[in-house]
C-alpha positions in Angstrom: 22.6 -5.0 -45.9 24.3 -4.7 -42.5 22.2 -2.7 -40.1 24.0 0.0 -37.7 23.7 -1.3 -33.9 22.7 2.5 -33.3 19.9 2.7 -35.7 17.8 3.1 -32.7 18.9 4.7 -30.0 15.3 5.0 -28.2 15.9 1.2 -27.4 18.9 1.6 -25.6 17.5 4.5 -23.6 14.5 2.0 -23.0 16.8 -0.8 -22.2 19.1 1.7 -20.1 15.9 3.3 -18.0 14.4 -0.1 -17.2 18.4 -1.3 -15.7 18.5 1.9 -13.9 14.8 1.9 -13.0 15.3 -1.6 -11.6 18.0 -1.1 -9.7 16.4 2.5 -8.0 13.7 0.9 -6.6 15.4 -2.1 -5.6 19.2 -1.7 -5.1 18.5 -1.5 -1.0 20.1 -4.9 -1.0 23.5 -3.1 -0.3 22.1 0.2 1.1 25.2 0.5 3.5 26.9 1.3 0.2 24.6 3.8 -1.0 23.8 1.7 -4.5 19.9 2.4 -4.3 20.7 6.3 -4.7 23.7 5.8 -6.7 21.5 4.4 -9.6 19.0 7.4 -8.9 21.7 10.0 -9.5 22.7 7.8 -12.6 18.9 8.2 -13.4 18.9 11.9 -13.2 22.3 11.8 -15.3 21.2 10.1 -18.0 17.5 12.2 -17.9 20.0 15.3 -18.5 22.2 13.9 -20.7 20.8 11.2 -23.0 17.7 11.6 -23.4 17.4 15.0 -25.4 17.4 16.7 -22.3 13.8 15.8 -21.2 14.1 17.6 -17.5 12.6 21.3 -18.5 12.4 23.6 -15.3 10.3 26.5 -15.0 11.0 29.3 -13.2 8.9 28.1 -10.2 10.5 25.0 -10.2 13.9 26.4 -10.5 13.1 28.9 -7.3 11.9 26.2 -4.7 14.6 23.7 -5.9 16.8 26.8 -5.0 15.2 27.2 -1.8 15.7 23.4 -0.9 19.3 23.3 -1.8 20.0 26.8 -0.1 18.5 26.0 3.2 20.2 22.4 3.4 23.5 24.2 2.6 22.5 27.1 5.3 21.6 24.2 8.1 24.9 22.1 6.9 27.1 25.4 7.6 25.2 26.2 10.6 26.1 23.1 12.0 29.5 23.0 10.3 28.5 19.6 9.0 28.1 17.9 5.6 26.6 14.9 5.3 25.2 13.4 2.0 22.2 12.5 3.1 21.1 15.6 4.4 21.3 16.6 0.8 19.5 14.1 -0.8 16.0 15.6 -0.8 17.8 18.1 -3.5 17.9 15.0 -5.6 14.7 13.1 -4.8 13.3 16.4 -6.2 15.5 16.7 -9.5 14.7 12.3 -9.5 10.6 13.5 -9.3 11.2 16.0 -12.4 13.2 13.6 -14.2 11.3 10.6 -13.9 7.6 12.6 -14.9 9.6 14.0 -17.8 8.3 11.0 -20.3 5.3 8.8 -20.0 7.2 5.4 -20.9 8.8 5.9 -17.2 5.7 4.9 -15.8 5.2 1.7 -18.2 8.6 0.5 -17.4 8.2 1.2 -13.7 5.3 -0.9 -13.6 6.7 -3.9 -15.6 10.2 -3.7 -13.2 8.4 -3.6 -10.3 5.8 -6.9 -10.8 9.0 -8.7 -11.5 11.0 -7.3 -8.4 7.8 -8.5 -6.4 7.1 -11.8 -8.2 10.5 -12.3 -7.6 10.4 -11.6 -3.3 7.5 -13.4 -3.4 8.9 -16.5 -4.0 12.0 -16.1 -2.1 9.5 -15.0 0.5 7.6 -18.9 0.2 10.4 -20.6 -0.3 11.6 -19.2 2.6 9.3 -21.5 4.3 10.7 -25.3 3.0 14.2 -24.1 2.9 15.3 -21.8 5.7 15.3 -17.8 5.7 17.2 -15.7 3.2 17.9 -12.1 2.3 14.4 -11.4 0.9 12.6 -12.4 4.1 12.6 -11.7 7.7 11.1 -12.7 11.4 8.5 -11.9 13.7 10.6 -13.9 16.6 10.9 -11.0 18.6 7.0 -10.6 18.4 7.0 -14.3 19.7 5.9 -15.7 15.9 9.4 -17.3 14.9 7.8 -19.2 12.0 6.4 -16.1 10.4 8.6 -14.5 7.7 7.4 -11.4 6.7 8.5 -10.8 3.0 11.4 -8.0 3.3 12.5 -7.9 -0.6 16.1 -5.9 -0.9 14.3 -3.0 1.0 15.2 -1.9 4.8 11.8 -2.7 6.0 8.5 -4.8 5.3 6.6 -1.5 5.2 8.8 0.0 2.8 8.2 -3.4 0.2 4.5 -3.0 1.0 4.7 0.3 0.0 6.4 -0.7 -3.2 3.3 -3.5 -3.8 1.0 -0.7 -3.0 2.2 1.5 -5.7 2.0 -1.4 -8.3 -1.5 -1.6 -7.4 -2.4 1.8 -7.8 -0.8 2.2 -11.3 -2.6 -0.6 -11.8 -6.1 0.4 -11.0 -5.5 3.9 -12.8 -3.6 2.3 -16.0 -4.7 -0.8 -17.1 -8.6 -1.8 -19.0 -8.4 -5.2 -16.9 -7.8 -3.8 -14.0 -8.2 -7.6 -11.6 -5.7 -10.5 -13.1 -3.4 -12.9 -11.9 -0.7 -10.1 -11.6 -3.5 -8.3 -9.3 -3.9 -11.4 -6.6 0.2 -12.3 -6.9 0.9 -8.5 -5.7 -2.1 -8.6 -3.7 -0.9 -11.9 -1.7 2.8 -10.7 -1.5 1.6 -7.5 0.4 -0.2 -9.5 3.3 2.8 -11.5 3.1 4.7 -8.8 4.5 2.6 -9.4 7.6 2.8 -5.0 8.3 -0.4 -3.7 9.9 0.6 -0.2 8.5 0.7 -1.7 4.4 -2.4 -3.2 5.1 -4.3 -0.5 6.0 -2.8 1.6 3.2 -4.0 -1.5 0.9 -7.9 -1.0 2.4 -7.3 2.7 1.5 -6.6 1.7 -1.7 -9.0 -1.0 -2.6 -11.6 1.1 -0.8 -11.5 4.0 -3.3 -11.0 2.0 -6.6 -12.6 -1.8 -5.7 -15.1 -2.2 -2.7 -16.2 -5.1 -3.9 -12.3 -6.8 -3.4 -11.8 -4.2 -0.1 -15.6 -6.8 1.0 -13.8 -10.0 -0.2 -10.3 -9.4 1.6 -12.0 -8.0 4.7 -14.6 -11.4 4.6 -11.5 -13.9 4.1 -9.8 -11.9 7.1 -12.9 -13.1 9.2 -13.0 -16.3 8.3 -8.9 -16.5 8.8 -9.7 -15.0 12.2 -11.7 -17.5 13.4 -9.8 -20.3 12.1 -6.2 -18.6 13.8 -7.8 -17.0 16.8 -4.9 -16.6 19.2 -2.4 -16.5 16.7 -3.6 -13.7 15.1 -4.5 -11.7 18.1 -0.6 -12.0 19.0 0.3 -10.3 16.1 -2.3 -7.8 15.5 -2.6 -6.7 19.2 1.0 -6.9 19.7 2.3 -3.9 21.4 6.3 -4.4 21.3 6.1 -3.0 18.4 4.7 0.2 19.4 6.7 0.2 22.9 9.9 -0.7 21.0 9.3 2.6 18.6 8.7 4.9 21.7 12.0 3.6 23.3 13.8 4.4 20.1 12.5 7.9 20.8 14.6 8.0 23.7 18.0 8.9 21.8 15.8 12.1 19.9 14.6 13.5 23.3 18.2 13.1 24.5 20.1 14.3 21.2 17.5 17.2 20.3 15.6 18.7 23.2 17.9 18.1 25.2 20.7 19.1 24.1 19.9 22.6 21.8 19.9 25.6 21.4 17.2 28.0 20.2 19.1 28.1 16.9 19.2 24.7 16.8 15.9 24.1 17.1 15.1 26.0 14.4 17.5 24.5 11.9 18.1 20.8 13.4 21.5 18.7 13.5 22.2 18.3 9.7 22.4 14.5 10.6 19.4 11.8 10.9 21.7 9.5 13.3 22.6 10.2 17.1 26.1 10.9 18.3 28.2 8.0 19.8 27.6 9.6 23.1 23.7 9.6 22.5 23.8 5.9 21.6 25.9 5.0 24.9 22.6 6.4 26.8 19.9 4.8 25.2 18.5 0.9 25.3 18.0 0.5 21.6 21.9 1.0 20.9 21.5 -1.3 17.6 19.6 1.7 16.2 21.1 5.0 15.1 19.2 6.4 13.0 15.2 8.0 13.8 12.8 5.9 12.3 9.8 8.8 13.1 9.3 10.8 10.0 8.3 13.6 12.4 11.4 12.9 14.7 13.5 13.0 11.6 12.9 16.1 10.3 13.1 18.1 13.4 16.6 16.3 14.0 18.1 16.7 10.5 16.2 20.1 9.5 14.2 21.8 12.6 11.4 23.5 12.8 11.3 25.4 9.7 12.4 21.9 8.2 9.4 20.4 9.4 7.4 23.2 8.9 8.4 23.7 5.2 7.3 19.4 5.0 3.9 19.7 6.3 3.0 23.3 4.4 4.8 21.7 1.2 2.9 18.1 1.5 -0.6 19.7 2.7 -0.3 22.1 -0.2 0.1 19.0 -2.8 -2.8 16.9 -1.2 -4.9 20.0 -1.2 -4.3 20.9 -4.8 -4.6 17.6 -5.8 -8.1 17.3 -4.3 -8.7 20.7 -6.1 -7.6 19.5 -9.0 -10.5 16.6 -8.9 -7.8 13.9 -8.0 -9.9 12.8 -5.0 -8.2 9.6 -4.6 -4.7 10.4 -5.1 -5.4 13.4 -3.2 -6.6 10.8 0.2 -4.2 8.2 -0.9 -1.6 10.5 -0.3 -2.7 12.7 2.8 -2.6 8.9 4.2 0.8 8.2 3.0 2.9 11.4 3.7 1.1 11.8 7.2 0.6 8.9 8.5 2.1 5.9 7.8 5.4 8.0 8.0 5.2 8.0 11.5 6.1 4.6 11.8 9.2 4.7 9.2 10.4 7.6 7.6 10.6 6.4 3.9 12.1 10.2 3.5 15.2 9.1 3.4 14.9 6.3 0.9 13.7 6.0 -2.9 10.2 5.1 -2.2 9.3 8.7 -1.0 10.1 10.2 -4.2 9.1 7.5 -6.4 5.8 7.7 -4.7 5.1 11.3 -5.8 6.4 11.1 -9.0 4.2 7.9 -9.6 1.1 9.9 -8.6 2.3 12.9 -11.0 3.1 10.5 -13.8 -0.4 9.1 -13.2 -2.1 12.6 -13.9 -0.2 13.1 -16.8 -1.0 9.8 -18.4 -4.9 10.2 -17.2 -4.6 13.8 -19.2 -2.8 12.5 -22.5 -5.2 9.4 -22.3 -8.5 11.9 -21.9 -7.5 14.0 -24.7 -6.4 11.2 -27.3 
């Protein structure tokens, strides 16, 4: 008896989420064109669409996704400018409902993302018999030329170590053997990245959930940093990093304090790039856009912008320690206020995918609790 190729549709939506699951989280390879939040719309599309229409807003949802879209639109008029990207929190918030909307998001999220990092991380050591590639970067304007910090198809290092991070996290909350080979492989590609700021998100991590592996890592770091003295205190106490992220500060105090008005101020530049005429004054010219999360906001949004950020994002971490999430709740009062100082991950995927991990995560603990 010949069996329909439809008889069921739930694996094609399966098959369909893990393509477009993939290619959200990792489609920064070609980010000029945009194909990292094309897939994420194509996400929320086929959330709406094809899957039974899983997104369900209530009315308090429906208000403060109002008030986000409203205000951008506001700020965009004010400044009679309209640039996608301004808008694109609208979406990361529709991407956050969508992707919480069914628990097999999280599964297929995990499974995509060990073999997005499996894959970097061997790009990342190959990298080292055969030459660079796309998945891998330099330290050779730290003075380490031989170092390749593994990159992955993100824009950054921290950005992929923020990826690893995440796997780990679902992880620990997720799985019964918690510390397996997939554990050390994730574990090994984050300290590949060779990004002080992953790290110390990874010791967050591992000191909440595994103190014993947060002893083991921090003993192997001490025996490492005997063996590489001076090369390790050129890369941990290296301060071009920190002098070169100042300097790029130079275009923001040129493009926003000085050059405002009390009205822009409050609602920004609807743009997070600097003018031509900004760029011609500053010495990082290769860089146009504000790295500072901080910096960002005011740019783009102002001060209600940033305001509305911190008040929303102190009001999540404080209801999530409420809650009795005490780990989410410090993992993430580390995540959204510090380590975006040194890259705003705001304006890519992770940011998103980030919270809707950590709400997927509760709702899983919750169904898991009362099964």
């Amino acid at each position: 008896m010949m069996l329909s190729p439809f008889r069921d549709f739930s694996l094609i939506n399966k098959r369909i989420d893990s393509i477009l699951i993939f290619f959200i989280c990792f489609g920064l390879l070609c980010s000029g064109l945009g194909i990292d939040k094309v897939f994420l719309f194509g996400f929320i599309l086929f959330s709406l669409f094809f899957k039974y229409n899983q997104i369900q807003f209530d009315i308090r949802k429906a208000i403060f996704i109002s008030l986000v879209i409203s205000y951008i639109f506001m700020i965009s008029v004010f400044n009679g400018s309209f640039k996608p990207i301004v808008f694109y929190p609208f979406f990361g918030l529709i991407f956050i409902e969508a992707f919480q909307s069914t628990r097999d998001n999280i599964r297929v999220f995990k499974k995509m993302l060990f073999i997005y990092i499996l894959i970097s991380l061997f790009f990342g050591i190959a990298s080292y018999f055969f030459g660079g590639n796309i998945f891998v970067t330099t330290l050779a304007e730290k003075g380490l030329p031989f170092i390749k910090p593994i990159l992955g198809l993100t824009t950054t290092v921290q950005t992929f170590g923020t990826l690893c991070v995440l796997w780990l996290l679902i992880n620990f909350e997720s799985e019964d053997k918690k510390i397996s080979y997939k554990f050390f492989l994730v574990a090994f590609a984050l300290l590949m990245t060779f990004n002080r700021i992953s790290y110390i998100l990874f010791f967050v991590v591992l000191s909440l959930y595994s103190r014993f592996f947060l002893l083991s890592f921090f003993l192997s770091f001490i025996i490492i940093y005997i063996l590489f003295f001076e090369l390790i205190n050129s890369f941990i106490f290296n301060a071009s990093t920190l002098t070169s992220r100042s300097e790029l500060l130079q275009g923001f105090y040129i493009s926003f304090w000085n050059d405002n008005s009390f009205l822009g101020y409050l609602f920004g530049k609807a743009d997070n790039f600097y003018s031509p005429d900004v760029m011609r004054l500053v010495k990082w010219d290769h860089r146009a856009d504000i790295e500072n999360i901080y910096a960002m906001l005011l740019h783009t949004y102002g001060f209600l912008g940033l305001f509305f950020y911190l008040a929303l994002c102190s009001s999540f971490v404080l209801n999530l320690a409420i809650s009795g999430y005490v780990k989410f709740s410090l993992i993430t009062l580390f995540y959204l206020f510090f380590t975006q100082f040194f890259t705003q991950e705001f304006v890519t995927n992770n940011f998103y995918l980030y919270i809707a991990v950590i709400l997927s995560l509760i709702t899983y603990k919750n169904e898991s609790s009362n099964n």
